[in-house]
Short mmCIF file of C-alpha atoms in Angstrom, two decimals:
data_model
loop_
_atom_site.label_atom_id
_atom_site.label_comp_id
_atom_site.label_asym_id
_atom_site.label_seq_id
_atom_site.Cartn_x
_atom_site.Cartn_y
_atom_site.Cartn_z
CA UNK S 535 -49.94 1.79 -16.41
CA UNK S 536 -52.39 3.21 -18.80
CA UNK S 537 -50.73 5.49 -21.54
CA UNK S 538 -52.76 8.80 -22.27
CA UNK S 539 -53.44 8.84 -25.96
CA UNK S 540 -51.47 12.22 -26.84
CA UNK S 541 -48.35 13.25 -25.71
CA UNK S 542 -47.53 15.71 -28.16
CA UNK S 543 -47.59 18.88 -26.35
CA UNK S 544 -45.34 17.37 -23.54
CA UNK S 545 -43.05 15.89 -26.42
CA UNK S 546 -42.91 18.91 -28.01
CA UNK S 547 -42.25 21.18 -25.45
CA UNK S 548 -39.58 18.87 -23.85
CA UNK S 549 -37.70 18.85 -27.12
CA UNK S 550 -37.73 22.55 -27.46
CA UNK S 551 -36.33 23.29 -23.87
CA UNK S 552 -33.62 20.82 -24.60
CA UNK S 553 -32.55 22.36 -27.49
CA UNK S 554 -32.29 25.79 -25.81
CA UNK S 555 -30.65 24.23 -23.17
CA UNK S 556 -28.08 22.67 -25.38
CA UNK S 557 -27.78 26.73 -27.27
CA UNK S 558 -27.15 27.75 -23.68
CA UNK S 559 -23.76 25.13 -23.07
CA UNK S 560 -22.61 25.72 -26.27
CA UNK S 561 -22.38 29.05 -25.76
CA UNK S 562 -20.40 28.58 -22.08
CA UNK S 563 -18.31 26.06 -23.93
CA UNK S 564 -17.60 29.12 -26.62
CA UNK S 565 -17.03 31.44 -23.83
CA UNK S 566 -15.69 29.96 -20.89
CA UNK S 567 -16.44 29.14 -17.43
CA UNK S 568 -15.38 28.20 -13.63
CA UNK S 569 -15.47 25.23 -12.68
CA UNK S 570 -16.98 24.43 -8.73
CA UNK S 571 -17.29 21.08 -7.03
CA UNK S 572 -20.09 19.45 -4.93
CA UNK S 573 -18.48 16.70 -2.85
CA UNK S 574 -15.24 16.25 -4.39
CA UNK S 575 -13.05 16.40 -7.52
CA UNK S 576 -15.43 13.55 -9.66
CA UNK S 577 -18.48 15.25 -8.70
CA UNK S 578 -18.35 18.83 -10.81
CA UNK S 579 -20.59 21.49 -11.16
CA UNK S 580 -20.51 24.82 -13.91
CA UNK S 581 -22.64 28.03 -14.21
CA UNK S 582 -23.83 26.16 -17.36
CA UNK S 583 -25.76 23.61 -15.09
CA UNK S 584 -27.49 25.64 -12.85
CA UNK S 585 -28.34 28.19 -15.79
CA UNK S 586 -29.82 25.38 -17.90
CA UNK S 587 -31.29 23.91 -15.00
CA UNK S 588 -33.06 27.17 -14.12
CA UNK S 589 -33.97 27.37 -18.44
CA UNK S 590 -35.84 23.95 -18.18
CA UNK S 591 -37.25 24.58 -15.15
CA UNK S 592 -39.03 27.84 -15.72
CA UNK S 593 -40.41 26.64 -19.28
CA UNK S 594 -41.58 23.43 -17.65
CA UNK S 595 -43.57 25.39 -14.51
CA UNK S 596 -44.89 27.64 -17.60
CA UNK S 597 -46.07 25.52 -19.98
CA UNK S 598 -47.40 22.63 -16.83
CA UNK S 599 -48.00 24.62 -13.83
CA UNK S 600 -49.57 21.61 -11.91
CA UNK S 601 -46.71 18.80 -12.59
CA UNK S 602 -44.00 18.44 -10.38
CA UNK S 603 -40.03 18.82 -11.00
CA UNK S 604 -37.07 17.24 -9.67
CA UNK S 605 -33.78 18.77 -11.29
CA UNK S 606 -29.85 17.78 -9.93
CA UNK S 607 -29.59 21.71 -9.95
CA UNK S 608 -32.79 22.36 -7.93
CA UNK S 609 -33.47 22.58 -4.34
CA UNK S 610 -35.16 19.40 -3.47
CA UNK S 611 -38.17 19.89 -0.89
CA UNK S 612 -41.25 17.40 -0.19
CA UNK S 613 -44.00 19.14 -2.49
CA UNK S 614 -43.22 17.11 -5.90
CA UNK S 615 -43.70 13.95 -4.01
CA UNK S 616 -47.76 15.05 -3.81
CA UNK S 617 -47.58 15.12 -7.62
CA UNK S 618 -48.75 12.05 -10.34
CA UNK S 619 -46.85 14.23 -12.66
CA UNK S 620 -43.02 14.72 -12.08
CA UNK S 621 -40.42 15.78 -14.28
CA UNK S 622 -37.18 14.76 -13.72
CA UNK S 623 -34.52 16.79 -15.13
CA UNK S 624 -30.81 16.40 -15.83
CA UNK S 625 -29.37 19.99 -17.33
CA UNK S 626 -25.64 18.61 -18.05
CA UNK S 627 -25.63 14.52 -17.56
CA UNK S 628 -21.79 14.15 -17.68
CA UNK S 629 -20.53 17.19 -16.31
CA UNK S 630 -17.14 16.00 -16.35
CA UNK S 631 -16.57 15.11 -19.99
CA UNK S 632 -18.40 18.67 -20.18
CA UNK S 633 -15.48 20.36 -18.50
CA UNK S 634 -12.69 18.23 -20.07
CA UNK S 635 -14.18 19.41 -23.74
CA UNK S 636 -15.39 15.78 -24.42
CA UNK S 637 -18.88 15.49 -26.59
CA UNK S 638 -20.22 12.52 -24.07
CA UNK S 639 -22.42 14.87 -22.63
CA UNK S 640 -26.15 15.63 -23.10
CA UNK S 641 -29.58 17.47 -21.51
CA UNK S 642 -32.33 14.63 -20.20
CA UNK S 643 -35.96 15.42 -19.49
CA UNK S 644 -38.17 12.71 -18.43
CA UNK S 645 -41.31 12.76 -17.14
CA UNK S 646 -42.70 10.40 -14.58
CA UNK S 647 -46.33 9.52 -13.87
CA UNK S 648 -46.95 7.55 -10.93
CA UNK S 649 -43.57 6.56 -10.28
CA UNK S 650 -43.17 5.16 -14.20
CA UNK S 651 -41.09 6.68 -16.51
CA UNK S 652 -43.61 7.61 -19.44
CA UNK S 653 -41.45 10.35 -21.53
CA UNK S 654 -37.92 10.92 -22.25
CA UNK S 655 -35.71 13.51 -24.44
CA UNK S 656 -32.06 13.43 -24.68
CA UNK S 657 -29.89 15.85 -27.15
CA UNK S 658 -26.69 15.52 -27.12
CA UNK S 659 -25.38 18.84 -28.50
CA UNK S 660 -22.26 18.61 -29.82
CA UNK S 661 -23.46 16.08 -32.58
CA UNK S 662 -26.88 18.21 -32.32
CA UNK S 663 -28.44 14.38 -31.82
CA UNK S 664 -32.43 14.31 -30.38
CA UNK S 665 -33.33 11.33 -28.95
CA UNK S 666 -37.40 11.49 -27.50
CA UNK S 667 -39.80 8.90 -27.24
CA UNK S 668 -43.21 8.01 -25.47
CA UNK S 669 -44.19 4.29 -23.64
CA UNK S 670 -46.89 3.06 -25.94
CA UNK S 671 -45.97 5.43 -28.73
CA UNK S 672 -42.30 4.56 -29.88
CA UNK S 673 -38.37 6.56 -30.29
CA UNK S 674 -37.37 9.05 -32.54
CA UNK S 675 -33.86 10.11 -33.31
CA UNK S 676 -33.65 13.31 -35.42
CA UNK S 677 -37.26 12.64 -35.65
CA UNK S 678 -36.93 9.37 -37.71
CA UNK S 679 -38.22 6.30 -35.91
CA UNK S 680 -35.89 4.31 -34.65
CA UNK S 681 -35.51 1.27 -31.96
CA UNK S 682 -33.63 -1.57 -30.83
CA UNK S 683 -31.05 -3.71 -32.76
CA UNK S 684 -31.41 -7.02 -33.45
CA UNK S 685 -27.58 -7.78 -32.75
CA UNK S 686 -27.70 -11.50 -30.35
CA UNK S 687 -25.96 -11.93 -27.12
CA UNK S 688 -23.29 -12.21 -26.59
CA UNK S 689 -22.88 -10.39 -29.37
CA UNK S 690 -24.44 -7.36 -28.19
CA UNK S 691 -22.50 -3.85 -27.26
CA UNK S 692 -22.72 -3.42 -23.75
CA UNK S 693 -22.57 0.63 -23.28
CA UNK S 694 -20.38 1.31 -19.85
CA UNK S 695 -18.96 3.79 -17.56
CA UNK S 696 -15.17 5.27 -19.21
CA UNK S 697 -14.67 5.70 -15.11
CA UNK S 698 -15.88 2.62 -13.85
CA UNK S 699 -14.10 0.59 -17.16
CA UNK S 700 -10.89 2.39 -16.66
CA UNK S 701 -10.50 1.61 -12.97
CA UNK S 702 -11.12 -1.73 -13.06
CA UNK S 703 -14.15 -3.16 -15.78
CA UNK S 704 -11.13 -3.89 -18.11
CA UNK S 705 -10.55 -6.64 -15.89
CA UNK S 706 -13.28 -8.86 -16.84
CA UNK S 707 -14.18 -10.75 -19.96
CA UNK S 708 -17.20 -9.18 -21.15
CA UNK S 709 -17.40 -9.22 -24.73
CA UNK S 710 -18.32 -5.76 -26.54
CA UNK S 711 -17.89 -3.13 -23.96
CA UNK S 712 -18.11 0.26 -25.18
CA UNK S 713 -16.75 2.92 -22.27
CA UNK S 714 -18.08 6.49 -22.78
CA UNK S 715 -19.42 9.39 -20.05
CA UNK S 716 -23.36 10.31 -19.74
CA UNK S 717 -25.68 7.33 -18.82
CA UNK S 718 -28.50 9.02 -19.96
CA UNK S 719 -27.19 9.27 -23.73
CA UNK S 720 -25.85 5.60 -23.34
CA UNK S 721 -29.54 4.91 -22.88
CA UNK S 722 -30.32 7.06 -25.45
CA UNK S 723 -28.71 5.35 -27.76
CA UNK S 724 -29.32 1.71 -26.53
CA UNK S 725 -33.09 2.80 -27.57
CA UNK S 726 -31.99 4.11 -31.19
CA UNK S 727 -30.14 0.68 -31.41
CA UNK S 728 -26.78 1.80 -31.55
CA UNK S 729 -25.90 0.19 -28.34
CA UNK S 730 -27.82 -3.13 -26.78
CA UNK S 731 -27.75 -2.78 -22.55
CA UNK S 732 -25.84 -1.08 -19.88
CA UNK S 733 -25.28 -1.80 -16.51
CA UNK S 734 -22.95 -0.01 -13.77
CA UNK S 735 -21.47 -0.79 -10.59
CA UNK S 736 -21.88 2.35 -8.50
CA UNK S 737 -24.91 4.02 -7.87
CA UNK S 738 -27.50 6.55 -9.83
CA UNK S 739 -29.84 9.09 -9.16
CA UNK S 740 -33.55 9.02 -11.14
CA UNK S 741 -32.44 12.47 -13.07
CA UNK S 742 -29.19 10.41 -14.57
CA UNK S 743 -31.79 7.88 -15.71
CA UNK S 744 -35.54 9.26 -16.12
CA UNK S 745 -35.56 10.11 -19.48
CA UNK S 746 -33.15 7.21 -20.72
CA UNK S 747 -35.64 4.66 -18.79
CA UNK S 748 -38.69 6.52 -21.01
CA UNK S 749 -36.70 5.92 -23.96
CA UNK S 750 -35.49 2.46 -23.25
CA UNK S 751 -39.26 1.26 -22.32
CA UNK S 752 -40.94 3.11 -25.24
CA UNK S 753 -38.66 0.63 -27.18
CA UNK S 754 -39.62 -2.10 -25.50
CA UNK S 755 -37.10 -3.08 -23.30
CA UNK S 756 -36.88 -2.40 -19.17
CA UNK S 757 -34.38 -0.95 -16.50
CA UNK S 758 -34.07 -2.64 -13.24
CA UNK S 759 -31.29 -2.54 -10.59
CA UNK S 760 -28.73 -4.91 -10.53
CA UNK S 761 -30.77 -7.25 -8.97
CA UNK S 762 -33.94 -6.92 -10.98
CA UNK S 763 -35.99 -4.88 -8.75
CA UNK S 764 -38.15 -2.51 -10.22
CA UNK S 765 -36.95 1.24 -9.95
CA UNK S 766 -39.81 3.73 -8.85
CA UNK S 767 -39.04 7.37 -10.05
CA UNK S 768 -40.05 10.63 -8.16
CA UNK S 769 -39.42 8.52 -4.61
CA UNK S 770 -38.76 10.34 -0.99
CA UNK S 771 -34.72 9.52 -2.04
CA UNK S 772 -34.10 9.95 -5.51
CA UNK S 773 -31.21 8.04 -5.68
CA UNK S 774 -31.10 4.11 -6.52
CA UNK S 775 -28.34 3.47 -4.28
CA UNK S 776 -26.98 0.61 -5.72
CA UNK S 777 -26.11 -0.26 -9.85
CA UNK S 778 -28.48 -0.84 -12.20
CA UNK S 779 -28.94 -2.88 -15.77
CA UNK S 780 -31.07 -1.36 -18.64
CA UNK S 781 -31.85 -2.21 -22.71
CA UNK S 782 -33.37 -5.25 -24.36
CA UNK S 783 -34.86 -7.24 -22.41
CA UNK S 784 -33.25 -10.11 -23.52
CA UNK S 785 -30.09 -8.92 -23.38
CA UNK S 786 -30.56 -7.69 -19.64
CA UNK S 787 -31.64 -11.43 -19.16
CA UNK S 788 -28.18 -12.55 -20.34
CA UNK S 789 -26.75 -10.15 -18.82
CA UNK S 790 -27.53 -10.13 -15.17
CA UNK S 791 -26.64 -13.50 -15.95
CA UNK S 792 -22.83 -13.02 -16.59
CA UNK S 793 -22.43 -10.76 -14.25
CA UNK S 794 -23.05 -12.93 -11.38
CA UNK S 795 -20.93 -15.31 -13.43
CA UNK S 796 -17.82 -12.90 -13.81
CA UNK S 797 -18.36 -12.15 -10.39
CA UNK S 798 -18.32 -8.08 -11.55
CA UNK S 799 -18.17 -5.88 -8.35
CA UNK S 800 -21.44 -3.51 -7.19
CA UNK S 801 -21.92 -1.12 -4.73
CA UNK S 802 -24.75 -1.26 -2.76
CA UNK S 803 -25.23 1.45 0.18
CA UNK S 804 -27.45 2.25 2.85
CA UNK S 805 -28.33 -1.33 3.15
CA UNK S 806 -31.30 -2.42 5.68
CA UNK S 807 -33.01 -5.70 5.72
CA UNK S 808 -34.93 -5.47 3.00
CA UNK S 809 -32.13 -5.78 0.64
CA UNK S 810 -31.15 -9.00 -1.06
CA UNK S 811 -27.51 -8.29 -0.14
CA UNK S 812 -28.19 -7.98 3.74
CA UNK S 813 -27.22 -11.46 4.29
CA UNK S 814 -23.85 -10.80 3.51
CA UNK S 815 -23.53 -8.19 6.19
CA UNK S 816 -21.67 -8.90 8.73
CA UNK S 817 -22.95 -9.63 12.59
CA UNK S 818 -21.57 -6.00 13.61
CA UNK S 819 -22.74 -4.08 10.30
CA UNK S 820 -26.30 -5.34 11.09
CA UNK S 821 -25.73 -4.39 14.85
CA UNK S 822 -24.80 -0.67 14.06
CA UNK S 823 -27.99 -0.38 11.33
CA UNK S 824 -30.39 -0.95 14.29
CA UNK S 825 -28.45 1.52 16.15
CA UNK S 826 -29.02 4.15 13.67
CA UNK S 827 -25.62 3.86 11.30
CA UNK S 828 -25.98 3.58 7.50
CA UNK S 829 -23.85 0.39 6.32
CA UNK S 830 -22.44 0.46 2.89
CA UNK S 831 -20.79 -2.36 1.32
CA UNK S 832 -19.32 -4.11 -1.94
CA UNK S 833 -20.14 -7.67 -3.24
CA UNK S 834 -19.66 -10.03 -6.51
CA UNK S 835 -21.36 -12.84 -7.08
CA UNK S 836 -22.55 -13.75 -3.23
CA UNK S 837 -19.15 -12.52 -1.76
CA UNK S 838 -18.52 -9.78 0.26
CA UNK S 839 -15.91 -7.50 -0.56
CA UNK S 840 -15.34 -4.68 1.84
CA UNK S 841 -17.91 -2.69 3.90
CA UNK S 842 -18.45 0.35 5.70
CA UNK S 843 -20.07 2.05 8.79
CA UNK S 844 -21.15 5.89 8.19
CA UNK S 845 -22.64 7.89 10.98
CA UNK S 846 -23.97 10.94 9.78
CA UNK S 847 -25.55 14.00 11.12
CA UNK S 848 -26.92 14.91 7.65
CA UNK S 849 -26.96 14.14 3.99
CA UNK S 850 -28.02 16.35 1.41
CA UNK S 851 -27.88 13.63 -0.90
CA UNK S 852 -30.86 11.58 0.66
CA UNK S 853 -28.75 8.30 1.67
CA UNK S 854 -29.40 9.26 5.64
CA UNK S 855 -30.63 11.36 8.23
CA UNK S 856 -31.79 14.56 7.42
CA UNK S 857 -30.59 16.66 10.68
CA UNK S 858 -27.59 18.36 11.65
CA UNK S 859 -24.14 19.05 10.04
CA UNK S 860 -24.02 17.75 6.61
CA UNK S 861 -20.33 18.01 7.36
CA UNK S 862 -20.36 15.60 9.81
CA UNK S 863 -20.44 12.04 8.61
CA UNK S 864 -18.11 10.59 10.22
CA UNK S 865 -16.26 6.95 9.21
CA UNK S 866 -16.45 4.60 12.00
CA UNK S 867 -15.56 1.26 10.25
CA UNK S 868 -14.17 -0.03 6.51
CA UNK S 869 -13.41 -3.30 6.21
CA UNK S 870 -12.28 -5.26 3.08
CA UNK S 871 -9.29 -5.28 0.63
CA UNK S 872 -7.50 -2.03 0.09
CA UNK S 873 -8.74 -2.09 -3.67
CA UNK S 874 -12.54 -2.58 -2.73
CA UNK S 875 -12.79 -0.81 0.27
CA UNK S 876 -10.93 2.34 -1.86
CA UNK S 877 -13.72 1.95 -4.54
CA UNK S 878 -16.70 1.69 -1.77
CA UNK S 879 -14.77 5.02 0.19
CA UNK S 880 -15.02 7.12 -3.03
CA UNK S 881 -18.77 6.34 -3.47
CA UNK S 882 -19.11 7.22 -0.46
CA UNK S 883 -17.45 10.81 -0.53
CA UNK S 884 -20.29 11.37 -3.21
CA UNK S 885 -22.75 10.59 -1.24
CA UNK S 886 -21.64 12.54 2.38
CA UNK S 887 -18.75 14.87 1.05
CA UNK S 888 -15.44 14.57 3.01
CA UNK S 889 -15.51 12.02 5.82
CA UNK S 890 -14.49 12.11 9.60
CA UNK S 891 -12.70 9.79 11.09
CA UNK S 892 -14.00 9.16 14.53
#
């Protein structure tokens, strides 16, 4: 992809929405708020999101009428997808550590241009910390250039979930794991140099990662999923759907690596045949696919773990159909030890809400 030759207006008026975004939650956090929830008690939602969402929105349509937006807090509809230009907006990436008063929160803006992620800008407000950068132009933090360390593997800090390390990460003996909340300002930092790579073993969604993939490529380095496909922003789903592994290239190198070595868990769902893991599926998994199910399923280092069967009328997250109840995804089949097939079940209550049994 070619990089235009000026980005400053875009830069500029990126990093000015996120700081009035960030005035905005400080002032909730001041104040007060309720707290509502999407799909269940992980998956929170405040006044603070939607009214930064709607903030960054409206100064985005303003200042580039003919680009595109894709926000967590905005309804998503077809339209963007006719768009080179798309910006791809996270108002509050870790709403939880938002809510529990943590300061591993932050506001991401990227913008994508044909499916690339070209722009990013993160601020995390509590340490009033700007991260922005440009592909072909470099990072800034606090406006002083900045990029990757030159720390070795396995020597490097590997940024993680505190959720996914506290349930079960702790497990495995990877050296340098550092748990904290928003992906985004993991990314953030791994660009600044303050971490090295990242990985995680549940699914994203392109606004928890736009901006930090921006960021992490202006530096230099690349963001794949797990298995080192490329990730295309502003697609049909916006959701990966499986883990994913960003930072220094070499470092992602090593890591992927180890991974597979350690035999460190991933979920992977809505699998069809196109996916590396649907060999592991079993006979009856790939049965119920053809017969219009969406199979979900767990696996470490070529083993299968547990797996699941969802029928769903609808899913306003973009993992199935797009018809009917939203309500009604029903649970025909799990499979797998209680510990995996509990991990792959609560994944899965954030991508259908509450599930049925049949």
């Amino acid at each position: 992809m070619t990089t235009p030759r000026d980005y400053a207006q875009e830069r500029a008026v990126a990093e000015t929405l996120a700081r009035q975004a960030a005035e905005l939650l400080l002032h909730h956090r001041r104040t007060g708020f309720q707290t509502e929830h999407k799909t269940s008690a992980d998956d929170p939602v405040t006044v603070a999101d939607r009214e930064a969402s709607e903030l960054i929105v409206a100064g985005l349509r303003a200042a580039f009428p003919g680009d595109g937006i894709l926000s967590e807090e905005l309804l998503d509809t077809a339209e963007r997808l006719s768009h080179e230009r798309v910006w791809i907006i996270d108002p509050i990436d870790g709403t939880s550590e938002y809510v529990k008063g943590s300061p591993d929160y932050c506001v991401s803006i990227g913008l994508s241009v044909n499916g690339e992620a070209l722009l990013g800008v993160v601020l995390a407000p509590e340490g009033d910390e700007l991260f922005s950068g440009v592909v072909g132009e470099g990072v800034w933090k606090n406006g002083v250039r900045a990029g990757f360390s030159n720390r070795p593997a396995p020597y490097s800090v590997i940024a993680v979930s505190d959720t996914e390390h506290a349930r079960e990460l702790n497990r495995y003996p990877l050296p340098s794991m550092v748990p904290s909340g928003s992906i985004a300002l993991k990314m953030a930092r791994i660009a600044a140099g303050e971490a090295d790579a990242t990985f995680t073993m549940s699914p994203r969604s392109e606004w928890d990662i736009a901006a930090g993939m921006a960021l992490i490529a202006a530096a230099g380095g690349v963001s794949t999923r797990r298995d080192g496909t490329r990730i295309v922003l502003n697609s049909p789903r916006p959701h990966i759907l499986r883990g994913i592994l960003a930072g220094r290239t070499d470092v992602v190198t090593w890591l992927r690596a180890e991974l597979l070595r350690l035999h460190v868990p991933e979920q992977v769902h809505t699998v069809t045949a196109a996916d590396d893991v649907w060999a592991l599926a079993p006979a009856e998994g790939k049965k119920s696919v053809e017969a219009g199910a969406n199979l979900h399923l767990r696996h470490a280092g070529g083993e299968l773990l547990a797996w699941a069967l969802v029928r769903a009328g609808a899913d306003p997250e973009g993992a199935g159909p797009k018809s009917g109840d939203p309500r009604s995804a029903v649970l025909e089949r799990m499979e797998g030890e209680a510990q995996h097939a509990e991990m792959l079940r609560r994944d899965m209550i954030r991508i259908y809400g509450p599930l049925n049994l049949p």
